[in-house]
């Protein structure tokens, strides 16, 4: 399974959206250099309030660009970085990857997939009604989250738009992604 990077984004301040960059640098065990969510322990405000010593399983947020077209059909305009992701992808089904998948990006970066992003109400503050487009229920009533995946940095490196992404599935039984 493979795809490519279409955009990279980071922000050193807490804000919902992240500006696009020419490149980002991934730091082993930390996340995106200079990004507010980088660190060994949790950085998301709600998680820090619960327990600031928990490991940061949300160092790098990836989102599939195909989602933008999907929500666009419902009248929403979303571009790379708008929903706070660090890496926007195309051609790889991020939501179908199992927990523990390694994503090899560009020349040297390696991310380990930790789970699904659990979208929050801030999405509706960005565009009213968008939250229902990125989280809903399937026919069986199971919650479906489409707002991307979270990962940790196993090997650092520079990531740029156009870089290839190669997915290496974990051995053994695959565990489906859960919210992190």
PDB file of C-alpha atoms in Angstrom:
ATOM      1  CA  UNK A   1       0.000   0.000   0.000  1.00  0.00           C
ATOM      2  CA  UNK A   2       1.445   3.349  -0.983  1.00  0.00           C
ATOM      3  CA  UNK A   3       0.584   6.963  -1.591  1.00  0.00           C
ATOM      4  CA  UNK A   4       2.219  10.354  -1.421  1.00  0.00           C
ATOM      5  CA  UNK A   5       2.341  13.545   0.628  1.00  0.00           C
ATOM      6  CA  UNK A   6       0.360  16.460  -0.838  1.00  0.00           C
ATOM      7  CA  UNK A   7       1.013  19.028   1.926  1.00  0.00           C
ATOM      8  CA  UNK A   8       2.788  19.445   5.260  1.00  0.00           C
ATOM      9  CA  UNK A   9       1.700  21.787   8.044  1.00  0.00           C
ATOM     10  CA  UNK A  10       2.787  22.843  11.519  1.00  0.00           C
ATOM     11  CA  UNK A  11       2.119  25.523  14.095  1.00  0.00           C
ATOM     12  CA  UNK A  12       4.062  26.512  17.195  1.00  0.00           C
ATOM     13  CA  UNK A  13       0.938  28.014  18.779  1.00  0.00           C
ATOM     14  CA  UNK A  14      -2.360  26.450  19.778  1.00  0.00           C
ATOM     15  CA  UNK A  15      -4.841  27.071  16.973  1.00  0.00           C
ATOM     16  CA  UNK A  16      -7.248  24.854  15.112  1.00  0.00           C
ATOM     17  CA  UNK A  17      -5.651  25.204  11.687  1.00  0.00           C
ATOM     18  CA  UNK A  18      -1.978  24.833  10.793  1.00  0.00           C
ATOM     19  CA  UNK A  19      -0.234  26.792   8.039  1.00  0.00           C
ATOM     20  CA  UNK A  20       1.274  24.838   5.154  1.00  0.00           C
ATOM     21  CA  UNK A  21       5.070  24.647   4.950  1.00  0.00           C
ATOM     22  CA  UNK A  22       7.635  23.769   2.296  1.00  0.00           C
ATOM     23  CA  UNK A  23       8.803  20.972   4.609  1.00  0.00           C
ATOM     24  CA  UNK A  24       8.542  19.714   8.179  1.00  0.00           C
ATOM     25  CA  UNK A  25      11.169  17.921  10.233  1.00  0.00           C
ATOM     26  CA  UNK A  26      10.080  14.881  12.215  1.00  0.00           C
ATOM     27  CA  UNK A  27      12.030  14.296  15.434  1.00  0.00           C
ATOM     28  CA  UNK A  28      12.347  10.735  16.731  1.00  0.00           C
ATOM     29  CA  UNK A  29      10.081  10.165  19.727  1.00  0.00           C
ATOM     30  CA  UNK A  30       8.806  13.759  19.721  1.00  0.00           C
ATOM     31  CA  UNK A  31       6.855  14.734  16.622  1.00  0.00           C
ATOM     32  CA  UNK A  32       7.062  17.715  14.281  1.00  0.00           C
ATOM     33  CA  UNK A  33       9.860  20.127  15.127  1.00  0.00           C
ATOM     34  CA  UNK A  34       8.363  23.424  16.349  1.00  0.00           C
ATOM     35  CA  UNK A  35       4.790  22.114  16.448  1.00  0.00           C
ATOM     36  CA  UNK A  36       2.754  22.718  19.595  1.00  0.00           C
ATOM     37  CA  UNK A  37       1.823  19.018  19.801  1.00  0.00           C
ATOM     38  CA  UNK A  38       5.417  17.721  19.746  1.00  0.00           C
ATOM     39  CA  UNK A  39       6.648  15.974  22.870  1.00  0.00           C
ATOM     40  CA  UNK A  40       7.081  12.706  24.712  1.00  0.00           C
ATOM     41  CA  UNK A  41       3.999  13.290  26.874  1.00  0.00           C
ATOM     42  CA  UNK A  42       0.514  14.464  25.847  1.00  0.00           C
ATOM     43  CA  UNK A  43       0.215  18.023  24.531  1.00  0.00           C
ATOM     44  CA  UNK A  44      -3.453  18.268  23.571  1.00  0.00           C
ATOM     45  CA  UNK A  45      -5.036  20.594  26.135  1.00  0.00           C
ATOM     46  CA  UNK A  46      -7.838  18.240  27.209  1.00  0.00           C
ATOM     47  CA  UNK A  47      -5.408  15.350  27.679  1.00  0.00           C
ATOM     48  CA  UNK A  48      -2.942  17.487  29.635  1.00  0.00           C
ATOM     49  CA  UNK A  49      -5.805  18.448  31.968  1.00  0.00           C
ATOM     50  CA  UNK A  50      -6.619  14.754  32.536  1.00  0.00           C
ATOM     51  CA  UNK A  51      -3.069  13.448  33.041  1.00  0.00           C
ATOM     52  CA  UNK A  52      -0.013  15.348  31.745  1.00  0.00           C
ATOM     53  CA  UNK A  53       2.271  12.328  32.280  1.00  0.00           C
ATOM     54  CA  UNK A  54       0.578  10.060  29.710  1.00  0.00           C
ATOM     55  CA  UNK A  55       2.620   9.191  26.611  1.00  0.00           C
ATOM     56  CA  UNK A  56       1.951  11.290  23.523  1.00  0.00           C
ATOM     57  CA  UNK A  57       0.406   8.934  20.963  1.00  0.00           C
ATOM     58  CA  UNK A  58      -0.644  11.934  18.861  1.00  0.00           C
ATOM     59  CA  UNK A  59       2.735  13.345  17.809  1.00  0.00           C
ATOM     60  CA  UNK A  60       1.906  13.521  14.093  1.00  0.00           C
ATOM     61  CA  UNK A  61      -1.585  13.806  12.589  1.00  0.00           C
ATOM     62  CA  UNK A  62      -2.145  12.526   9.034  1.00  0.00           C
ATOM     63  CA  UNK A  63      -5.261  13.148   6.958  1.00  0.00           C
ATOM     64  CA  UNK A  64      -6.272  11.866   3.541  1.00  0.00           C
ATOM     65  CA  UNK A  65      -6.908  14.610   0.987  1.00  0.00           C
ATOM     66  CA  UNK A  66      -9.743  12.545  -0.482  1.00  0.00           C
ATOM     67  CA  UNK A  67     -11.822  13.581   2.568  1.00  0.00           C
ATOM     68  CA  UNK A  68     -11.776  17.193   1.347  1.00  0.00           C
ATOM     69  CA  UNK A  69     -13.569  16.213  -1.877  1.00  0.00           C
ATOM     70  CA  UNK A  70     -16.034  14.090   0.087  1.00  0.00           C
ATOM     71  CA  UNK A  71     -17.054  16.939   2.409  1.00  0.00           C
ATOM     72  CA  UNK A  72     -16.921  19.326  -0.551  1.00  0.00           C
ATOM     73  CA  UNK A  73     -19.826  17.424  -2.088  1.00  0.00           C
ATOM     74  CA  UNK A  74     -21.812  18.467   0.995  1.00  0.00           C
ATOM     75  CA  UNK A  75     -20.856  22.140   0.567  1.00  0.00           C
ATOM     76  CA  UNK A  76     -17.835  22.373   2.887  1.00  0.00           C
ATOM     77  CA  UNK A  77     -14.550  23.883   1.773  1.00  0.00           C
ATOM     78  CA  UNK A  78     -11.530  22.268   3.448  1.00  0.00           C
ATOM     79  CA  UNK A  79      -7.882  22.561   2.418  1.00  0.00           C
ATOM     80  CA  UNK A  80      -4.654  21.006   3.731  1.00  0.00           C
ATOM     81  CA  UNK A  81      -3.890  22.135   7.283  1.00  0.00           C
ATOM     82  CA  UNK A  82      -7.412  23.448   7.893  1.00  0.00           C
ATOM     83  CA  UNK A  83      -8.314  20.594  10.257  1.00  0.00           C
ATOM     84  CA  UNK A  84      -5.006  20.702  12.120  1.00  0.00           C
ATOM     85  CA  UNK A  85      -3.211  17.858  10.379  1.00  0.00           C
ATOM     86  CA  UNK A  86       0.559  17.811   9.932  1.00  0.00           C
ATOM     87  CA  UNK A  87       0.698  15.617   6.835  1.00  0.00           C
ATOM     88  CA  UNK A  88      -1.937  15.540   4.099  1.00  0.00           C
ATOM     89  CA  UNK A  89      -1.853  12.408   1.940  1.00  0.00           C
ATOM     90  CA  UNK A  90      -3.299  11.073  -1.303  1.00  0.00           C
ATOM     91  CA  UNK A  91      -3.648   7.541  -2.598  1.00  0.00           C
ATOM     92  CA  UNK A  92      -3.293   5.631   0.669  1.00  0.00           C
ATOM     93  CA  UNK A  93      -6.310   4.469   2.678  1.00  0.00           C
ATOM     94  CA  UNK A  94      -5.164   5.729   6.077  1.00  0.00           C
ATOM     95  CA  UNK A  95      -8.375   4.717   7.853  1.00  0.00           C
ATOM     96  CA  UNK A  96      -7.976   1.071   6.778  1.00  0.00           C
ATOM     97  CA  UNK A  97      -4.490   0.681   8.252  1.00  0.00           C
ATOM     98  CA  UNK A  98      -4.120  -1.451  11.385  1.00  0.00           C
ATOM     99  CA  UNK A  99      -2.583  -0.163  14.597  1.00  0.00           C
ATOM    100  CA  UNK A 100       1.189  -0.505  14.510  1.00  0.00           C
ATOM    101  CA  UNK A 101       1.555   0.044  10.754  1.00  0.00           C
ATOM    102  CA  UNK A 102       4.843   1.712   9.861  1.00  0.00           C
ATOM    103  CA  UNK A 103       4.671   4.529   7.339  1.00  0.00           C
ATOM    104  CA  UNK A 104       7.957   5.139   5.538  1.00  0.00           C
ATOM    105  CA  UNK A 105       7.903   8.681   4.171  1.00  0.00           C
ATOM    106  CA  UNK A 106      10.464  10.226   1.854  1.00  0.00           C
ATOM    107  CA  UNK A 107      14.126   9.386   2.332  1.00  0.00           C
ATOM    108  CA  UNK A 108      14.216   8.489   6.023  1.00  0.00           C
ATOM    109  CA  UNK A 109      11.145   9.294   8.133  1.00  0.00           C
ATOM    110  CA  UNK A 110       9.189   6.454   9.749  1.00  0.00           C
ATOM    111  CA  UNK A 111       5.910   6.902  11.623  1.00  0.00           C
ATOM    112  CA  UNK A 112       4.079   4.251  13.638  1.00  0.00           C
ATOM    113  CA  UNK A 113       0.289   4.475  13.421  1.00  0.00           C
ATOM    114  CA  UNK A 114      -1.273   4.652  16.902  1.00  0.00           C
ATOM    115  CA  UNK A 115      -4.970   5.213  16.182  1.00  0.00           C
ATOM    116  CA  UNK A 116      -7.760   7.412  14.900  1.00  0.00           C
ATOM    117  CA  UNK A 117      -8.143  11.088  15.557  1.00  0.00           C
ATOM    118  CA  UNK A 118     -11.180  11.691  17.731  1.00  0.00           C
ATOM    119  CA  UNK A 119     -12.670  14.860  16.224  1.00  0.00           C
ATOM    120  CA  UNK A 120     -13.954  17.479  18.642  1.00  0.00           C
ATOM    121  CA  UNK A 121     -16.489  20.306  18.600  1.00  0.00           C
ATOM    122  CA  UNK A 122     -13.856  22.764  17.354  1.00  0.00           C
ATOM    123  CA  UNK A 123     -14.526  21.378  13.875  1.00  0.00           C
ATOM    124  CA  UNK A 124     -18.013  22.928  14.010  1.00  0.00           C
ATOM    125  CA  UNK A 125     -16.483  26.245  15.088  1.00  0.00           C
ATOM    126  CA  UNK A 126     -14.343  26.065  11.937  1.00  0.00           C
ATOM    127  CA  UNK A 127     -17.403  25.300   9.747  1.00  0.00           C
ATOM    128  CA  UNK A 128     -20.814  24.678  11.260  1.00  0.00           C
ATOM    129  CA  UNK A 129     -22.027  21.137  10.572  1.00  0.00           C
ATOM    130  CA  UNK A 130     -18.626  19.783   9.512  1.00  0.00           C
ATOM    131  CA  UNK A 131     -18.303  17.549  12.584  1.00  0.00           C
ATOM    132  CA  UNK A 132     -21.209  15.393  11.368  1.00  0.00           C
ATOM    133  CA  UNK A 133     -19.333  14.902   8.082  1.00  0.00           C
ATOM    134  CA  UNK A 134     -16.181  13.550   9.744  1.00  0.00           C
ATOM    135  CA  UNK A 135     -17.758  11.484  12.524  1.00  0.00           C
ATOM    136  CA  UNK A 136     -20.961   9.507  12.221  1.00  0.00           C
ATOM    137  CA  UNK A 137     -22.401   6.024  12.448  1.00  0.00           C
ATOM    138  CA  UNK A 138     -22.544   3.168   9.971  1.00  0.00           C
ATOM    139  CA  UNK A 139     -25.579   0.953   9.265  1.00  0.00           C
ATOM    140  CA  UNK A 140     -24.825  -1.139  12.385  1.00  0.00           C
ATOM    141  CA  UNK A 141     -24.673   1.958  14.600  1.00  0.00           C
ATOM    142  CA  UNK A 142     -20.896   1.808  15.048  1.00  0.00           C
ATOM    143  CA  UNK A 143     -19.135   5.181  15.328  1.00  0.00           C
ATOM    144  CA  UNK A 144     -17.083   5.971  12.216  1.00  0.00           C
ATOM    145  CA  UNK A 145     -14.287   8.543  12.504  1.00  0.00           C
ATOM    146  CA  UNK A 146     -12.911   9.967   9.250  1.00  0.00           C
ATOM    147  CA  UNK A 147     -10.745  12.880  10.505  1.00  0.00           C
ATOM    148  CA  UNK A 148      -7.422  11.136   9.968  1.00  0.00           C
ATOM    149  CA  UNK A 149      -4.993   9.060  11.976  1.00  0.00           C
ATOM    150  CA  UNK A 150      -2.428   9.725  14.667  1.00  0.00           C
ATOM    151  CA  UNK A 151       1.133   8.455  14.880  1.00  0.00           C
ATOM    152  CA  UNK A 152       4.448   8.636  16.694  1.00  0.00           C
ATOM    153  CA  UNK A 153       7.856   9.233  15.121  1.00  0.00           C
ATOM    154  CA  UNK A 154      10.058   6.116  15.085  1.00  0.00           C
ATOM    155  CA  UNK A 155      12.726   7.584  12.784  1.00  0.00           C
ATOM    156  CA  UNK A 156      13.106  11.284  12.123  1.00  0.00           C
ATOM    157  CA  UNK A 157      13.592  13.032   8.832  1.00  0.00           C
ATOM    158  CA  UNK A 158      12.425  15.832   6.578  1.00  0.00           C
ATOM    159  CA  UNK A 159       9.016  15.435   4.902  1.00  0.00           C
ATOM    160  CA  UNK A 160       7.961  17.450   1.855  1.00  0.00           C
ATOM    161  CA  UNK A 161       4.988  17.533  -0.507  1.00  0.00           C
ATOM    162  CA  UNK A 162       5.550  14.937  -3.222  1.00  0.00           C
ATOM    163  CA  UNK A 163       7.323  12.463  -0.932  1.00  0.00           C
ATOM    164  CA  UNK A 164       6.198   8.857  -1.287  1.00  0.00           C
ATOM    165  CA  UNK A 165       4.555   6.970   1.569  1.00  0.00           C
ATOM    166  CA  UNK A 166       4.997   3.206   1.855  1.00  0.00           C
ATOM    167  CA  UNK A 167       2.925   1.305   4.426  1.00  0.00           C
ATOM    168  CA  UNK A 168       4.476  -1.697   6.179  1.00  0.00           C
ATOM    169  CA  UNK A 169       1.780  -3.700   7.930  1.00  0.00           C
ATOM    170  CA  UNK A 170       2.584  -5.251  11.313  1.00  0.00           C
ATOM    171  CA  UNK A 171       3.065  -8.993  11.606  1.00  0.00           C
ATOM    172  CA  UNK A 172       0.575 -11.165  13.422  1.00  0.00           C
ATOM    173  CA  UNK A 173      -3.100 -10.458  13.839  1.00  0.00           C
ATOM    174  CA  UNK A 174      -3.986  -6.906  12.880  1.00  0.00           C
ATOM    175  CA  UNK A 175      -5.664  -4.647  15.451  1.00  0.00           C
ATOM    176  CA  UNK A 176      -8.140  -2.157  13.979  1.00  0.00           C
ATOM    177  CA  UNK A 177      -7.605   1.515  14.672  1.00  0.00           C
ATOM    178  CA  UNK A 178      -9.307   2.950  17.741  1.00  0.00           C
ATOM    179  CA  UNK A 179      -9.515   6.564  18.897  1.00  0.00           C
ATOM    180  CA  UNK A 180      -6.459   7.968  20.649  1.00  0.00           C
TER     181      UNK A 180
END
